[in-house]
Amino acid sequence: MENYQATNTCTYNILYVQFNEDFGRSKYFSYDVKYPILYNIRNQSTYVNPPILNNINSAVNMTVNNFKLGLQEEEQEYNNAASQNSLPKQSYWVSTNYAVTFSKNYVLSMILNLMGFASSSGPKYNTLNNYNIDLTNGKELLLGDIFRDGVDYINIITDYIKAEINENREMYYSNVELVIPEDQAFYITDDGIVIYFGVDEIAPESFGIPKFKIRFSDFGNFINQRFYCISPDIYVQSRGRTKHFMV
């Protein structure tokens, strides 16, 4: 593929991302959930309307709590039934993690991974939530917003993912009919868009969450420049120790 270089510069979002962790344990249920809270920083160039940040924070917090409480309720129901039927009880536990994957030009992209386990088996639930937000108005960004006007992004993405699947056909279901809807799950990174699918959607459960990266360097002529930009304030030392800092 042809390599495309970004020509416009980025403006970084100067926000404080507070790390939060909540953990606990009972006889048959435990949890360790990590999630962010976003804040403006006083006297900085970036300022986001506080209700927008509050809405993001509330949505993340509600998702984490609902997931934790849902699995806790499932544990109680299962073990109550196990007691009544003289069956072995099971331990359940919840783990969540997050990452801010893109924060430039008043755009925020963030992911929240929710995992629920029962007994000693692999994850019973493995869900990846995304938060792609236009910080100027609080609206959720859809996949089409990442591309230039008039670009047939559905076909571009579909063709690319089909080609990737065909290179490793044995890893995916043989009868997959790939459909990319307008509200397809994705998140943004500095170097591309990651398209992903649910567990057991296009590949066996053991595969986990299938992901495909649409690299800006390969598809840059189709990408809205708000998302594909140069980072002049970041210095990377290519040899020896690597340093990252912003002026």
GROMACS .gro file of C-alpha atoms in nm:
model
  247
    1MET     CA    1   0.000   0.000   0.000
    2GLU     CA    2   0.107   0.358  -0.062
    3ASN     CA    3   0.241   0.541   0.242
    4TYR     CA    4   0.063   0.867   0.328
    5GLN     CA    5   0.213   1.131   0.556
    6ALA     CA    6   0.012   1.368   0.774
    7THR     CA    7   0.060   1.735   0.692
    8ASN     CA    8  -0.139   1.919   0.960
    9THR     CA    9  -0.043   1.955   1.326
   10CYS     CA   10  -0.219   1.824   1.635
   11THR     CA   11  -0.339   2.013   1.938
   12TYR     CA   12  -0.325   1.797   2.249
   13ASN     CA   13  -0.614   1.784   2.492
   14ILE     CA   14  -0.475   1.895   2.828
   15LEU     CA   15  -0.695   1.693   3.063
   16TYR     CA   16  -0.628   1.521   3.393
   17VAL     CA   17  -0.712   1.149   3.384
   18GLN     CA   18  -0.749   1.029   3.742
   19PHE     CA   19  -0.681   0.658   3.801
   20ASN     CA   20  -0.941   0.489   4.020
   21GLU     CA   21  -0.938   0.136   4.158
   22ASP     CA   22  -1.204  -0.041   4.362
   23PHE     CA   23  -1.146  -0.391   4.493
   24GLY     CA   24  -1.296  -0.631   4.743
   25ARG     CA   25  -1.344  -0.996   4.827
   26SER     CA   26  -1.600  -1.224   4.988
   27LYS     CA   27  -1.604  -1.603   5.009
   28TYR     CA   28  -1.718  -1.664   4.652
   29PHE     CA   29  -1.696  -1.323   4.486
   30SER     CA   30  -1.409  -1.082   4.431
   31TYR     CA   31  -1.348  -0.781   4.212
   32ASP     CA   32  -1.070  -0.547   4.107
   33VAL     CA   33  -1.206  -0.273   3.884
   34LYS     CA   34  -1.004   0.013   3.739
   35TYR     CA   35  -1.162   0.311   3.568
   36PRO     CA   36  -1.081   0.677   3.487
   37ILE     CA   37  -1.234   1.009   3.588
   38LEU     CA   38  -1.165   1.304   3.355
   39TYR     CA   39  -1.110   1.661   3.475
   40ASN     CA   40  -1.022   1.995   3.322
   41ILE     CA   41  -0.693   2.147   3.438
   42ARG     CA   42  -0.708   2.511   3.541
   43ASN     CA   43  -0.535   2.772   3.322
   44GLN     CA   44  -0.470   2.534   3.032
   45SER     CA   45  -0.547   2.585   2.663
   46THR     CA   46  -0.790   2.292   2.659
   47TYR     CA   47  -1.122   2.350   2.827
   48VAL     CA   48  -1.411   2.107   2.793
   49ASN     CA   49  -1.762   2.197   2.903
   50PRO     CA   50  -1.786   2.024   3.247
   51PRO     CA   51  -2.122   1.854   3.173
   52ILE     CA   52  -1.954   1.675   2.882
   53LEU     CA   53  -1.683   1.534   3.108
   54ASN     CA   54  -1.942   1.453   3.374
   55ASN     CA   55  -2.145   1.255   3.121
   56ILE     CA   56  -1.840   1.053   3.016
   57ASN     CA   57  -1.742   0.988   3.378
   58SER     CA   58  -2.095   0.885   3.470
   59ALA     CA   59  -2.126   0.651   3.171
   60VAL     CA   60  -1.798   0.476   3.255
   61ASN     CA   61  -1.879   0.448   3.624
   62MET     CA   62  -2.227   0.311   3.556
   63THR     CA   63  -2.091   0.053   3.310
   64VAL     CA   64  -1.832  -0.073   3.558
   65ASN     CA   65  -2.078  -0.089   3.849
   66ASN     CA   66  -2.352  -0.260   3.647
   67PHE     CA   67  -2.107  -0.521   3.522
   68LYS     CA   68  -1.974  -0.589   3.871
   69LEU     CA   69  -2.318  -0.608   4.031
   70GLY     CA   70  -2.451  -0.825   3.749
   71LEU     CA   71  -2.182  -1.087   3.799
   72GLN     CA   72  -2.223  -1.069   4.176
   73GLU     CA   73  -2.594  -1.140   4.136
   74GLU     CA   74  -2.513  -1.429   3.902
   75GLU     CA   75  -2.274  -1.574   4.161
   76GLN     CA   76  -2.538  -1.557   4.433
   77GLU     CA   77  -2.804  -1.719   4.216
   78TYR     CA   78  -2.570  -1.998   4.104
   79ASN     CA   79  -2.439  -2.078   4.450
   80ASN     CA   80  -2.786  -2.065   4.608
   81ALA     CA   81  -2.901  -2.320   4.352
   82ALA     CA   82  -2.585  -2.525   4.411
   83SER     CA   83  -2.659  -2.536   4.785
   84GLN     CA   84  -3.016  -2.651   4.726
   85ASN     CA   85  -2.901  -2.928   4.493
   86SER     CA   86  -2.589  -3.038   4.685
   87LEU     CA   87  -2.358  -2.924   4.405
   88PRO     CA   88  -2.010  -2.765   4.434
   89LYS     CA   89  -2.010  -2.388   4.463
   90GLN     CA   90  -1.813  -2.165   4.226
   91SER     CA   91  -1.601  -1.857   4.279
   92TYR     CA   92  -1.666  -1.556   4.056
   93TRP     CA   93  -1.450  -1.251   4.002
   94VAL     CA   94  -1.452  -0.931   3.798
   95SER     CA   95  -1.162  -0.740   3.645
   96THR     CA   96  -1.171  -0.419   3.442
   97ASN     CA   97  -0.903  -0.207   3.276
   98TYR     CA   98  -0.905   0.103   3.059
   99ALA     CA   99  -0.685   0.305   2.825
  100VAL     CA  100  -0.705   0.650   2.670
  101THR     CA  101  -0.601   0.570   2.313
  102PHE     CA  102  -0.639   0.913   2.147
  103SER     CA  103  -0.667   1.263   2.293
  104LYS     CA  104  -0.609   1.536   2.035
  105ASN     CA  105  -0.795   1.815   1.857
  106TYR     CA  106  -1.082   1.801   2.107
  107VAL     CA  107  -1.138   1.433   2.030
  108LEU     CA  108  -1.124   1.166   2.299
  109SER     CA  109  -1.109   0.793   2.232
  110MET     CA  110  -1.104   0.558   2.528
  111ILE     CA  111  -1.161   0.185   2.582
  112LEU     CA  112  -1.288  -0.006   2.883
  113ASN     CA  113  -1.232  -0.383   2.902
  114LEU     CA  114  -1.474  -0.576   3.124
  115MET     CA  115  -1.392  -0.936   3.214
  116GLY     CA  116  -1.591  -1.176   3.431
  117PHE     CA  117  -1.468  -1.518   3.544
  118ALA     CA  118  -1.632  -1.821   3.702
  119SER     CA  119  -1.432  -2.092   3.881
  120SER     CA  120  -1.088  -2.154   3.727
  121SER     CA  121  -1.192  -2.142   3.362
  122GLY     CA  122  -1.112  -1.863   3.116
  123PRO     CA  123  -1.323  -1.548   3.102
  124LYS     CA  124  -1.696  -1.613   3.099
  125TYR     CA  125  -1.753  -1.256   2.984
  126ASN     CA  126  -1.505  -1.049   2.784
  127THR     CA  127  -1.641  -0.716   2.661
  128LEU     CA  128  -1.465  -0.411   2.517
  129ASN     CA  129  -1.653  -0.081   2.542
  130ASN     CA  130  -1.545   0.226   2.347
  131TYR     CA  131  -1.597   0.596   2.411
  132ASN     CA  132  -1.528   0.805   2.099
  133ILE     CA  133  -1.636   1.157   2.189
  134ASP     CA  134  -1.625   1.496   2.019
  135LEU     CA  135  -1.531   1.712   2.317
  136THR     CA  136  -1.665   2.030   2.157
  137ASN     CA  137  -2.026   1.910   2.179
  138GLY     CA  138  -2.024   1.579   2.370
  139LYS     CA  139  -2.154   1.379   2.075
  140GLU     CA  140  -2.044   1.024   2.007
  141LEU     CA  141  -1.829   0.986   1.697
  142LEU     CA  142  -1.926   0.720   1.446
  143LEU     CA  143  -1.692   0.543   1.208
  144GLY     CA  144  -1.801   0.763   0.919
  145ASP     CA  145  -1.686   1.075   1.107
  146ILE     CA  146  -1.324   0.956   1.089
  147PHE     CA  147  -1.324   0.962   0.710
  148ARG     CA  148  -1.342   1.248   0.463
  149ASP     CA  149  -1.680   1.340   0.320
  150GLY     CA  150  -1.783   1.125   0.026
  151VAL     CA  151  -1.550   0.835   0.106
  152ASP     CA  152  -1.707   0.489   0.076
  153TYR     CA  153  -1.558   0.384   0.407
  154ILE     CA  154  -1.784   0.081   0.451
  155ASN     CA  155  -1.643  -0.088   0.141
  156ILE     CA  156  -1.286   0.019   0.220
  157ILE     CA  157  -1.302  -0.133   0.567
  158THR     CA  158  -1.492  -0.443   0.454
  159ASP     CA  159  -1.241  -0.520   0.177
  160TYR     CA  160  -0.945  -0.470   0.410
  161ILE     CA  161  -1.080  -0.692   0.688
  162LYS     CA  162  -1.184  -0.964   0.441
  163ALA     CA  163  -0.829  -0.967   0.305
  164GLU     CA  164  -0.687  -0.992   0.658
  165ILE     CA  165  -0.921  -1.279   0.744
  166ASN     CA  166  -0.833  -1.465   0.424
  167GLU     CA  167  -0.464  -1.457   0.519
  168ASN     CA  168  -0.544  -1.656   0.836
  169ARG     CA  169  -0.862  -1.833   0.732
  170GLU     CA  170  -0.827  -2.117   0.984
  171MET     CA  171  -0.851  -1.872   1.277
  172TYR     CA  172  -1.202  -1.754   1.187
  173TYR     CA  173  -1.540  -1.916   1.134
  174SER     CA  174  -1.569  -2.054   0.782
  175ASN     CA  175  -1.921  -1.919   0.733
  176VAL     CA  176  -1.851  -1.559   0.839
  177GLU     CA  177  -2.053  -1.302   0.647
  178LEU     CA  178  -1.872  -0.980   0.724
  179VAL     CA  179  -2.105  -0.683   0.766
  180ILE     CA  180  -1.977  -0.340   0.877
  181PRO     CA  181  -2.268  -0.128   1.008
  182GLU     CA  182  -2.253   0.248   1.053
  183ASP     CA  183  -2.230   0.197   1.430
  184GLN     CA  184  -1.949  -0.059   1.405
  185ALA     CA  185  -1.738  -0.080   1.723
  186PHE     CA  186  -1.399   0.093   1.696
  187TYR     CA  187  -1.151   0.312   1.873
  188ILE     CA  188  -0.890   0.560   1.754
  189THR     CA  189  -0.515   0.549   1.812
  190ASP     CA  190  -0.234   0.781   1.705
  191ASP     CA  191  -0.161   0.566   1.401
  192GLY     CA  192  -0.500   0.433   1.296
  193ILE     CA  193  -0.850   0.310   1.367
  194VAL     CA  194  -0.899  -0.025   1.539
  195ILE     CA  195  -1.211  -0.208   1.424
  196TYR     CA  196  -1.315  -0.485   1.660
  197PHE     CA  197  -1.580  -0.752   1.701
  198GLY     CA  198  -1.738  -0.928   1.995
  199VAL     CA  199  -1.619  -1.259   2.133
  200ASP     CA  200  -1.761  -1.550   1.929
  201GLU     CA  201  -1.887  -1.311   1.659
  202ILE     CA  202  -1.650  -1.394   1.371
  203ALA     CA  203  -1.404  -1.630   1.544
  204PRO     CA  204  -1.418  -1.899   1.816
  205GLU     CA  205  -1.444  -1.783   2.176
  206SER     CA  206  -1.083  -1.888   2.243
  207PHE     CA  207  -0.968  -1.621   1.993
  208GLY     CA  208  -1.082  -1.343   2.225
  209ILE     CA  209  -1.177  -1.007   2.076
  210PRO     CA  210  -1.085  -0.990   1.703
  211LYS     CA  211  -0.922  -0.657   1.611
  212PHE     CA  212  -0.812  -0.505   1.281
  213LYS     CA  213  -0.615  -0.181   1.246
  214ILE     CA  214  -0.682   0.057   0.958
  215ARG     CA  215  -0.348   0.238   0.954
  216PHE     CA  216  -0.347   0.608   0.875
  217SER     CA  217  -0.020   0.567   0.686
  218ASP     CA  218  -0.194   0.326   0.444
  219PHE     CA  219  -0.532   0.499   0.416
  220GLY     CA  220  -0.440   0.860   0.496
  221ASN     CA  221  -0.591   1.005   0.179
  222PHE     CA  222  -0.933   0.888   0.301
  223ILE     CA  223  -0.900   1.012   0.661
  224ASN     CA  224  -1.037   1.336   0.808
  225GLN     CA  225  -0.732   1.548   0.898
  226ARG     CA  226  -0.869   1.611   1.245
  227PHE     CA  227  -0.765   1.256   1.332
  228TYR     CA  228  -0.446   1.211   1.126
  229CYS     CA  229  -0.198   1.479   1.224
  230ILE     CA  230   0.166   1.546   1.311
  231SER     CA  231   0.272   1.572   1.677
  232PRO     CA  232   0.541   1.844   1.683
  233ASP     CA  233   0.556   1.865   2.063
  234ILE     CA  234   0.650   1.501   2.112
  235TYR     CA  235   1.016   1.405   2.100
  236VAL     CA  236   1.115   1.044   2.049
  237GLN     CA  237   1.477   0.934   2.073
  238SER     CA  238   1.504   0.647   1.827
  239ARG     CA  239   1.826   0.493   1.962
  240GLY     CA  240   1.910   0.401   2.317
  241ARG     CA  241   1.660   0.520   2.572
  242THR     CA  242   1.332   0.655   2.440
  243LYS     CA  243   1.197   0.979   2.579
  244HIS     CA  244   0.848   1.118   2.541
  245PHE     CA  245   0.755   1.465   2.656
  246MET     CA  246   0.538   1.758   2.562
  247VAL     CA  247   0.650   2.120   2.563
   0.00000   0.00000   0.00000
